[in-house]
Short mmCIF file of C-alpha atoms and ligand atoms in Angstrom, two decimals:
data_model
loop_
_atom_site.label_atom_id
_atom_site.label_comp_id
_atom_site.label_asym_id
_atom_site.label_seq_id
_atom_site.Cartn_x
_atom_site.Cartn_y
_atom_site.Cartn_z
CA MET A 1 37.47 -31.36 -38.76
CA SER A 2 37.49 -27.71 -37.69
CA THR A 3 38.34 -27.13 -34.02
CA GLN A 4 36.53 -24.64 -31.85
CA PRO A 5 38.50 -21.78 -30.24
CA LEU A 6 38.17 -23.34 -26.79
CA THR A 7 38.72 -26.99 -27.74
CA HIS A 8 40.78 -28.75 -25.00
CA LYS A 9 40.43 -25.69 -22.76
CA GLN A 10 39.21 -26.27 -19.18
CA ILE A 11 37.26 -23.28 -17.96
CA LEU A 12 36.15 -22.80 -14.39
CA VAL A 13 33.07 -20.59 -14.11
CA GLY A 14 32.75 -18.88 -10.72
CA VAL A 15 29.27 -17.67 -9.82
CA SER A 16 28.78 -15.17 -7.01
CA GLY A 17 25.55 -13.80 -5.56
CA GLY A 18 23.59 -11.39 -7.73
CA ILE A 19 20.49 -11.29 -9.87
CA ALA A 20 22.68 -11.79 -12.97
CA ALA A 21 23.56 -15.29 -11.66
CA TYR A 22 20.79 -16.71 -13.84
CA LYS A 23 22.85 -15.66 -16.88
CA SER A 24 25.71 -17.91 -15.80
CA ALA A 25 23.65 -20.89 -17.05
CA GLU A 26 23.74 -19.34 -20.51
CA LEU A 27 27.50 -18.62 -20.12
CA VAL A 28 28.18 -22.31 -19.41
CA ARG A 29 26.35 -23.21 -22.62
CA ARG A 30 28.14 -20.57 -24.74
CA LEU A 31 31.55 -21.70 -23.46
CA GLN A 32 30.68 -25.30 -24.33
CA ASP A 33 29.53 -24.17 -27.78
CA LEU A 34 33.08 -22.84 -28.27
CA GLY A 35 34.52 -26.23 -27.32
CA ALA A 36 35.39 -25.73 -23.64
CA GLU A 37 35.05 -28.25 -20.83
CA VAL A 38 33.34 -26.37 -18.01
CA ARG A 39 33.19 -26.79 -14.25
CA VAL A 40 31.33 -24.46 -11.93
CA VAL A 41 32.08 -23.10 -8.45
CA MET A 42 29.28 -21.25 -6.65
CA THR A 43 29.42 -19.04 -3.58
CA PRO A 44 26.74 -19.59 -0.92
CA ALA A 45 25.02 -16.32 -2.02
CA ALA A 46 24.93 -17.48 -5.67
CA GLN A 47 22.90 -20.53 -4.62
CA GLU A 48 20.12 -18.18 -3.44
CA PHE A 49 19.70 -17.04 -7.06
CA ILE A 50 20.23 -20.22 -9.11
CA THR A 51 20.45 -23.84 -8.02
CA PRO A 52 23.62 -25.92 -8.31
CA LEU A 53 21.46 -28.58 -9.97
CA THR A 54 20.78 -26.32 -12.98
CA LEU A 55 24.48 -25.64 -13.50
CA GLN A 56 25.37 -29.29 -12.88
CA ALA A 57 22.92 -30.42 -15.54
CA LEU A 58 24.25 -27.87 -18.04
CA SER A 59 27.95 -28.33 -17.37
CA GLY A 60 27.76 -32.11 -17.12
CA ASN A 61 29.99 -31.96 -14.03
CA PRO A 62 29.25 -31.79 -10.30
CA VAL A 63 29.05 -28.19 -9.11
CA HIS A 64 31.53 -27.21 -6.40
CA THR A 65 30.09 -25.20 -3.54
CA ASP A 66 31.85 -26.00 -0.31
CA MET A 67 35.47 -26.18 0.72
CA LEU A 68 34.65 -28.12 3.86
CA ASP A 69 32.63 -30.84 2.10
CA HIS A 70 34.77 -34.00 2.48
CA ASN A 71 33.06 -35.85 -0.37
CA ALA A 72 33.56 -32.99 -2.82
CA GLU A 73 37.15 -32.47 -1.67
CA ALA A 74 37.86 -36.17 -2.11
CA ALA A 75 36.52 -36.02 -5.70
CA MET A 76 38.40 -32.85 -6.66
CA GLY A 77 39.92 -30.70 -3.92
CA HIS A 78 40.25 -26.94 -4.11
CA ILE A 79 43.93 -27.08 -5.09
CA GLU A 80 43.23 -29.66 -7.79
CA LEU A 81 40.39 -27.50 -9.06
CA ALA A 82 42.71 -24.49 -9.23
CA ARG A 83 45.27 -26.57 -11.14
CA TRP A 84 42.63 -28.05 -13.43
CA ALA A 85 41.54 -24.66 -14.78
CA ASP A 86 43.16 -23.13 -17.86
CA ALA A 87 41.23 -19.95 -17.03
CA ILE A 88 38.72 -18.86 -14.40
CA ILE A 89 35.86 -16.52 -15.23
CA ILE A 90 33.72 -15.13 -12.41
CA ALA A 91 30.36 -14.08 -13.81
CA PRO A 92 28.64 -12.39 -12.17
CA ALA A 93 31.37 -10.93 -9.95
CA SER A 94 29.56 -9.12 -7.12
CA ALA A 95 31.00 -6.12 -5.25
CA ASP A 96 31.55 -8.47 -2.32
CA VAL A 97 33.56 -11.08 -4.23
CA ILE A 98 35.62 -8.32 -5.89
CA ALA A 99 36.42 -6.89 -2.43
CA ARG A 100 37.37 -10.29 -1.05
CA LEU A 101 39.59 -11.06 -4.04
CA ALA A 102 41.30 -7.67 -3.71
CA GLN A 103 42.05 -8.43 -0.07
CA GLY A 104 43.36 -11.88 -0.90
CA GLN A 105 40.77 -13.55 1.29
CA GLY A 106 40.14 -17.27 1.08
CA ASN A 107 36.94 -17.50 3.06
CA ASP A 108 34.95 -19.62 0.62
CA LEU A 109 35.72 -22.13 -2.11
CA LEU A 110 35.71 -19.59 -4.96
CA THR A 111 38.15 -17.14 -3.36
CA THR A 112 40.37 -20.00 -2.18
CA VAL A 113 40.56 -21.46 -5.69
CA CYS A 114 41.40 -17.98 -7.02
CA LEU A 115 44.22 -17.67 -4.48
CA ALA A 116 45.64 -21.04 -5.48
CA ARG A 117 45.29 -20.51 -9.24
CA ARG A 118 48.17 -20.57 -11.71
CA CYS A 119 45.94 -19.48 -14.60
CA ASP A 120 44.42 -16.18 -15.67
CA LEU A 121 41.36 -14.79 -13.92
CA LEU A 122 38.65 -12.91 -15.79
CA ILE A 123 35.84 -11.14 -13.94
CA ALA A 124 32.51 -9.82 -15.17
CA PRO A 125 31.33 -7.33 -12.54
CA ALA A 126 27.57 -7.04 -12.02
CA MET A 127 25.92 -4.86 -9.41
CA ASN A 128 23.72 -1.85 -8.75
CA GLN A 129 25.06 1.36 -10.34
CA ALA A 130 25.65 3.06 -6.95
CA MET A 131 27.63 0.06 -5.68
CA TRP A 132 29.60 0.07 -8.93
CA SER A 133 30.59 3.72 -8.67
CA HIS A 134 31.46 3.51 -4.95
CA GLN A 135 35.11 4.37 -4.49
CA ALA A 136 35.74 1.19 -2.49
CA THR A 137 34.56 -0.97 -5.41
CA GLN A 138 36.62 1.07 -7.87
CA ALA A 139 39.72 0.84 -5.66
CA ASN A 140 39.27 -2.93 -5.30
CA LEU A 141 38.95 -3.33 -9.05
CA LYS A 142 42.03 -1.21 -9.65
CA THR A 143 43.97 -3.47 -7.29
CA LEU A 144 42.82 -6.56 -9.16
CA VAL A 145 43.53 -5.14 -12.61
CA GLU A 146 47.01 -4.08 -11.49
CA ARG A 147 47.56 -7.68 -10.42
CA GLY A 148 46.70 -8.83 -13.94
CA VAL A 149 43.04 -9.76 -13.47
CA ILE A 150 41.10 -9.15 -16.68
CA GLN A 151 37.95 -7.08 -16.28
CA LEU A 152 35.08 -7.70 -18.70
CA GLY A 153 32.43 -4.97 -18.57
CA PRO A 154 30.14 -4.07 -16.94
CA ALA A 155 27.69 -2.60 -19.44
CA SER A 156 25.31 0.28 -18.86
CA GLY A 157 21.52 0.17 -18.97
CA GLY A 158 18.38 -0.59 -16.99
CA GLN A 159 18.92 -2.63 -13.82
CA ALA A 160 16.77 -5.19 -11.99
CA CYS A 161 16.29 -2.72 -9.10
CA GLY A 162 14.86 -0.06 -11.46
CA ASP A 163 18.01 2.10 -11.55
CA VAL A 164 19.70 2.97 -14.81
CA GLY A 165 23.50 3.12 -15.12
CA MET A 166 26.72 1.14 -15.15
CA GLY A 167 26.70 -2.29 -13.53
CA ARG A 168 24.88 -4.68 -15.87
CA MET A 169 26.78 -7.89 -16.52
CA GLU A 170 28.01 -8.32 -20.10
CA GLU A 171 25.91 -10.74 -22.12
CA PRO A 172 26.98 -14.42 -21.81
CA GLY A 173 27.78 -14.72 -25.54
CA GLU A 174 30.15 -11.76 -25.34
CA LEU A 175 31.80 -13.12 -22.21
CA ALA A 176 32.37 -16.53 -23.82
CA GLN A 177 33.84 -14.78 -26.86
CA ALA A 178 36.15 -12.73 -24.61
CA VAL A 179 37.41 -15.94 -22.98
CA ALA A 180 38.10 -17.41 -26.43
CA GLU A 181 39.93 -14.25 -27.56
CA HIS A 182 41.99 -14.36 -24.40
CA PHE A 183 43.39 -17.72 -25.51
CA GLN A 184 44.10 -16.61 -29.05
CA ALA A 185 47.82 -16.33 -29.51
CA GLY A 186 49.31 -12.97 -28.52
CA THR A 187 51.83 -11.22 -30.75
CA LEU A 188 54.67 -13.07 -29.03
CA ALA A 189 53.23 -16.59 -29.24
CA GLY A 190 56.02 -19.07 -29.92
CA ARG A 191 58.72 -16.66 -28.66
CA HIS A 192 60.95 -17.46 -25.72
CA PHE A 193 62.12 -14.59 -23.50
CA VAL A 194 64.78 -14.93 -20.81
CA ILE A 195 64.64 -12.12 -18.26
CA THR A 196 67.04 -11.53 -15.37
CA ALA A 197 65.67 -9.68 -12.34
CA GLY A 198 66.46 -8.62 -8.80
CA PRO A 199 69.80 -8.35 -7.02
CA THR A 200 72.64 -10.79 -6.68
CA ARG A 201 74.20 -11.58 -3.30
CA GLU A 202 77.94 -12.07 -3.04
CA ALA A 203 78.93 -14.02 0.06
CA ILE A 204 81.57 -12.74 2.49
CA ASP A 205 81.12 -15.57 4.98
CA PRO A 206 78.24 -17.96 5.82
CA VAL A 207 76.11 -15.13 7.28
CA ARG A 208 77.15 -11.96 5.44
CA TYR A 209 76.94 -10.79 1.87
CA ILE A 210 77.27 -7.76 -0.41
CA SER A 211 74.16 -6.85 -2.41
CA ASN A 212 72.04 -3.91 -3.61
CA HIS A 213 68.49 -2.51 -3.37
CA SER A 214 66.97 -4.09 -6.47
CA SER A 215 63.49 -5.44 -5.65
CA GLY A 216 62.93 -7.34 -8.89
CA LYS A 217 59.80 -5.25 -9.66
CA MET A 218 61.02 -4.04 -13.06
CA GLY A 219 62.08 -7.50 -14.24
CA TYR A 220 58.95 -9.23 -12.94
CA ALA A 221 56.76 -6.61 -14.66
CA LEU A 222 58.60 -7.30 -17.92
CA ALA A 223 58.07 -11.03 -17.46
CA GLN A 224 54.33 -10.49 -16.92
CA ALA A 225 54.05 -8.19 -19.95
CA ALA A 226 55.83 -10.71 -22.23
CA ILE A 227 53.63 -13.55 -20.90
CA ASP A 228 50.54 -11.42 -21.56
CA GLN A 229 51.63 -11.20 -25.19
CA GLY A 230 51.88 -14.98 -25.43
CA ALA A 231 55.63 -15.43 -24.91
CA ARG A 232 57.18 -18.25 -22.92
CA VAL A 233 59.27 -16.59 -20.20
CA THR A 234 62.20 -17.89 -18.19
CA LEU A 235 62.74 -15.58 -15.22
CA ILE A 236 66.21 -15.81 -13.70
CA SER A 237 65.81 -14.09 -10.37
CA GLY A 238 67.99 -13.11 -7.48
CA PRO A 239 66.43 -13.11 -3.98
CA THR A 240 63.25 -11.01 -3.99
CA ASN A 241 60.14 -10.59 -1.92
CA ILE A 242 57.45 -10.15 -4.57
CA PRO A 243 55.02 -12.60 -6.23
CA VAL A 244 56.31 -14.49 -9.26
CA PRO A 245 54.13 -13.94 -12.35
CA PRO A 246 51.98 -17.04 -12.87
CA LYS A 247 53.27 -18.98 -15.91
CA ALA A 248 56.86 -17.67 -15.61
CA GLU A 249 59.45 -20.44 -15.50
CA LEU A 250 61.46 -19.37 -12.49
CA ILE A 251 65.15 -20.07 -11.93
CA ASN A 252 66.26 -18.83 -8.51
CA ILE A 253 69.87 -17.76 -8.21
CA ILE A 254 71.96 -16.09 -5.51
CA SER A 255 75.22 -14.84 -6.97
CA ALA A 256 76.40 -13.36 -10.28
CA GLU A 257 78.19 -16.62 -11.06
CA ASP A 258 74.91 -18.54 -10.49
CA MET A 259 73.14 -16.07 -12.77
CA LEU A 260 75.69 -16.60 -15.53
CA ALA A 261 75.34 -20.39 -15.31
CA ALA A 262 71.53 -20.13 -15.45
CA ALA A 263 71.63 -17.66 -18.33
CA MET A 264 74.05 -19.81 -20.34
CA SER A 265 71.77 -22.82 -19.94
CA VAL A 266 68.92 -21.08 -21.81
CA ALA A 267 70.42 -18.19 -23.80
CA GLU A 268 71.16 -19.95 -27.06
CA SER A 269 67.67 -21.34 -27.37
CA CYS A 270 65.78 -18.12 -26.61
CA ASP A 271 64.68 -15.28 -28.89
CA VAL A 272 65.17 -12.35 -26.52
CA PHE A 273 67.41 -11.88 -23.49
CA ILE A 274 66.61 -8.94 -21.18
CA GLY A 275 69.01 -8.10 -18.35
CA SER A 276 67.12 -6.04 -15.77
CA ALA A 277 68.95 -7.57 -12.81
CA ALA A 278 71.30 -5.47 -10.72
CA VAL A 279 74.28 -7.79 -10.85
CA ALA A 280 77.13 -7.11 -8.43
CA ASP A 281 80.18 -6.10 -10.44
CA PHE A 282 82.56 -7.50 -7.81
CA ARG A 283 82.56 -10.29 -5.23
CA PRO A 284 84.81 -11.04 -2.26
CA ALA A 285 87.95 -12.81 -3.46
CA HIS A 286 87.71 -15.30 -0.60
CA VAL A 287 84.55 -16.54 1.12
CA ALA A 288 85.27 -17.44 4.75
CA THR A 289 84.01 -20.92 5.57
CA GLN A 290 83.19 -19.90 9.17
CA LYS A 291 81.59 -16.68 10.45
CA MET A 292 84.32 -14.04 10.57
CA LYS A 293 85.16 -12.90 14.10
CA LYS A 294 85.32 -9.26 15.18
CA THR A 295 88.93 -8.25 15.77
CA SER A 296 90.40 -5.36 17.76
CA ALA A 297 91.24 -3.49 14.51
CA ASP A 298 89.13 -0.39 13.64
CA THR A 299 89.04 -1.19 9.94
CA MET A 300 88.84 -4.26 7.81
CA THR A 301 89.56 -4.80 4.16
CA ILE A 302 87.80 -7.20 1.86
CA GLU A 303 89.61 -7.94 -1.34
CA MET A 304 87.17 -8.00 -4.27
CA VAL A 305 87.46 -9.64 -7.67
CA LYS A 306 85.49 -8.87 -10.80
CA ASN A 307 82.32 -10.85 -11.46
CA PRO A 308 81.55 -12.16 -14.93
CA ASP A 309 79.43 -9.76 -16.98
CA VAL A 310 76.34 -11.87 -17.64
CA ILE A 311 74.76 -9.83 -20.40
CA ALA A 312 78.02 -9.10 -22.23
CA THR A 313 78.78 -12.84 -22.22
CA ILE A 314 75.37 -13.60 -23.76
CA ALA A 315 75.81 -10.83 -26.35
CA LYS A 316 79.13 -12.38 -27.44
CA LEU A 317 77.65 -15.82 -28.13
CA GLN A 318 77.89 -16.94 -31.71
CA SER A 319 74.26 -17.95 -31.84
CA ARG A 320 72.86 -15.10 -29.79
CA PRO A 321 69.34 -13.87 -29.08
CA LEU A 322 68.27 -10.24 -29.33
CA VAL A 323 69.94 -8.73 -26.26
CA VAL A 324 68.45 -5.86 -24.24
CA GLY A 325 70.18 -4.47 -21.17
CA PHE A 326 69.46 -1.79 -18.61
CA ALA A 327 71.78 1.02 -17.61
CA ALA A 328 71.37 2.23 -14.03
CA GLU A 329 73.04 5.65 -13.99
CA THR A 330 73.14 8.59 -11.58
CA GLU A 331 74.63 11.22 -13.92
CA HIS A 332 75.15 11.75 -17.68
CA VAL A 333 72.45 9.11 -17.99
CA ILE A 334 72.01 8.98 -21.79
CA GLU A 335 75.70 9.42 -22.59
CA TYR A 336 76.81 6.67 -20.20
CA ALA A 337 73.99 4.38 -21.30
CA LYS A 338 74.98 4.74 -24.95
CA ALA A 339 78.57 3.87 -24.10
CA LYS A 340 77.35 0.83 -22.14
CA ARG A 341 75.26 -0.34 -25.09
CA GLU A 342 78.28 -0.26 -27.37
CA ARG A 343 80.74 -1.73 -24.90
CA LYS A 344 78.46 -4.67 -24.08
CA GLN A 345 77.29 -5.08 -27.70
CA LEU A 346 73.61 -4.77 -26.79
CA ASP A 347 70.84 -4.35 -29.35
CA MET A 348 69.11 -1.95 -27.00
CA VAL A 349 69.84 -0.39 -23.65
CA ILE A 350 67.15 0.96 -21.33
CA ALA A 351 68.51 3.93 -19.42
CA ASN A 352 67.13 4.83 -16.00
CA ASN A 353 68.24 7.49 -13.56
CA VAL A 354 68.61 5.67 -10.26
CA ALA A 355 69.56 8.88 -8.42
CA ASP A 356 65.89 9.92 -8.59
CA GLN A 357 64.20 8.50 -5.44
CA ARG A 358 60.77 8.25 -7.13
CA ILE A 359 62.03 5.78 -9.72
CA GLY A 360 64.62 3.07 -10.25
CA PHE A 361 65.51 0.76 -7.38
CA ASN A 362 62.63 -0.62 -5.30
CA SER A 363 60.03 1.94 -6.47
CA ASP A 364 56.70 1.11 -8.12
CA ASP A 365 57.36 3.64 -10.90
CA ASN A 366 60.11 4.27 -13.37
CA ALA A 367 60.97 6.57 -16.29
CA VAL A 368 63.30 5.28 -18.98
CA THR A 369 64.82 5.98 -22.37
CA LEU A 370 65.07 3.15 -24.89
CA ILE A 371 68.31 3.51 -26.83
CA THR A 372 69.15 1.53 -29.96
CA ALA A 373 71.84 2.17 -32.57
CA GLU A 374 69.35 4.28 -34.52
CA GLN A 375 67.09 5.96 -32.02
CA GLU A 376 66.35 7.28 -28.55
CA HIS A 377 62.81 6.76 -27.34
CA PRO A 378 61.89 8.31 -23.96
CA LEU A 379 59.06 6.76 -21.91
CA ALA A 380 57.66 9.17 -19.30
CA LEU A 381 57.17 8.39 -15.59
CA ALA A 382 54.64 5.57 -15.17
CA SER A 383 54.14 2.38 -13.17
CA LYS A 384 56.67 -0.35 -13.88
CA ALA A 385 53.75 -2.51 -15.12
CA GLN A 386 52.78 0.15 -17.68
CA LEU A 387 56.39 0.76 -18.79
CA ALA A 388 56.97 -2.98 -19.09
CA ARG A 389 54.03 -3.25 -21.51
CA GLU A 390 55.47 -0.39 -23.59
CA ILE A 391 58.98 -1.90 -23.57
CA ILE A 392 57.70 -5.33 -24.62
CA HIS A 393 55.57 -3.69 -27.32
CA PHE A 394 58.65 -1.81 -28.61
CA ILE A 395 60.79 -4.96 -28.65
CA SER A 396 58.05 -6.93 -30.37
CA ASN A 397 57.16 -4.31 -32.99
CA HIS A 398 60.44 -2.57 -33.72
CA LEU A 399 63.32 -4.86 -32.86
CA LEU A 400 62.45 -8.53 -33.10
CA SER A 401 61.45 -8.92 -36.75
CA ALA A 402 64.15 -6.49 -37.95
CA TYR A 403 66.74 -8.48 -35.98
CA GLU A 404 65.67 -11.75 -37.55
CA LYS A 405 65.76 -10.36 -41.10
CA GLU A 406 69.48 -9.48 -40.76
O1 PMT B 1 64.55 -4.34 -9.36
P1 PMT B 1 63.90 -2.96 -9.18
O2 PMT B 1 63.85 -2.54 -7.74
O3 PMT B 1 62.57 -2.86 -9.86
O4 PMT B 1 64.85 -1.88 -9.87
C1 PMT B 1 65.02 -1.86 -11.25
C2 PMT B 1 66.47 -1.59 -11.64
C3 PMT B 1 66.85 -0.17 -11.24
C4 PMT B 1 67.40 -2.60 -10.97
C5 PMT B 1 66.51 -1.77 -13.21
O5 PMT B 1 65.67 -0.81 -13.81
C6 PMT B 1 67.95 -1.59 -13.73
O6 PMT B 1 68.40 -0.50 -14.03
N1 PMT B 1 68.67 -2.73 -13.85
C7 PMT B 1 70.09 -2.77 -14.21
C8 PMT B 1 70.89 -2.48 -12.97
C9 PMT B 1 72.38 -2.55 -13.25
O7 PMT B 1 73.04 -3.34 -12.69
O8 PMT B 1 72.78 -1.72 -14.19
P2 PMT B 1 74.32 -1.62 -14.73
O9 PMT B 1 74.31 -0.33 -15.44
O10 PMT B 1 75.27 -1.81 -13.61
O11 PMT B 1 74.46 -2.84 -15.71
C10 PMT B 1 74.22 -2.74 -17.11
C11 PMT B 1 73.65 -4.03 -17.65
O12 PMT B 1 74.57 -5.08 -17.48
C12 PMT B 1 72.37 -4.49 -16.97
O13 PMT B 1 71.52 -5.04 -17.96
C13 PMT B 1 72.84 -5.55 -16.00
O14 PMT B 1 71.83 -6.53 -15.75
C14 PMT B 1 74.01 -6.15 -16.75
N2 PMT B 1 75.10 -6.70 -15.93
C15 PMT B 1 75.83 -5.89 -15.10
C16 PMT B 1 76.90 -6.41 -14.40
C17 PMT B 1 77.21 -7.79 -14.54
N3 PMT B 1 78.22 -8.34 -13.87
N4 PMT B 1 76.47 -8.56 -15.35
C18 PMT B 1 75.43 -8.04 -16.04
O15 PMT B 1 74.74 -8.76 -16.78
#
């Protein structure tokens, strides 16, 4: 028996207020035609355009409208609903719901479920052409897309208000197809990536430590980009302050020794190991068990011992994955990075100049050079999200299959 592209997939359709809301009935049908189980969440404004009863009859499930309805919450609460969904598609997505999502508001059931989701969110904007081109709407959309929300449309054409221009919702059949394509395996389906990110902290005493300025942004962006291509990702992260990509399997660590233990537990079973973490090269030789007291001396000395080199240890394993490291340099960037690649036996090193304030540690942007045994491939200044996509693309298209043929 042939299976449909959305068989066993649980799709939550969010409907917000707009004349295109009537098309969401057709979307429910088209998703079901592709094999999906569908539930519907409606905003109060959506219910002015189409009744919950219509969508309940079509979806075969009660329609969710209110976060403060005890009966509905008892049947399936907003957190359960968020966990239930394999993907959420909001169609139509009004300018208002896009703004509220961009701000992270949770002032109705739909936005609350979106905040609590662990799955991908697709939105099909639909609104008047002037509202669409307003810079606030465009800025809100940009924010959402940068966070990984997938934008479908809008299309251009005649509008219900008589205007002509951008803002028509994509047709339900096309939206259902886009949801199906979203689930089709990416180029890295079946691959397991392990990515280290962020700083390590090396304890001096119970309240003090030595660390660095790594924010984790580069590593988290790489994790998201690999996930977007269908890979399973284990993210081994030092202490950071940024959101973890949904679907990443997170292992929190503190010190370089913790990071090594975590890396060793997964390295032999993964396909690719990427070390983007800024691992402290040294740690205090002795960690005081009590808070160290100030003395009358004007100086103090902390004896340091070398930390294990996480990535070099992984690269030396007999059954090793493809290993990609970073080189954070402040001078002779390419020359030093090449030497690092050879010394640590890496398949590729990604050189970045951390002396440049615009890039490197804790910035949103970076500029890097990918260096393998055969080539140097510069990637110009761009957001870490954009560079991460290019790096993952390079690994997937140029390194991975060649590595496995050896
Ligand atoms: O986290 P962000 O704020 O986004 O910043 C990103 C970044 C600048 C931290 C990142 O782009 C970067 O350059 N990461 C590597 C930082 C670093 O420690 O570089 P290194 O040249 O000292 O180390 C070389 C390689 O060995 C790295 O892959 C590093 O993870 C690894 N290493 C280093 C020491 C050690 N004891 N164990 C290691 O595995």
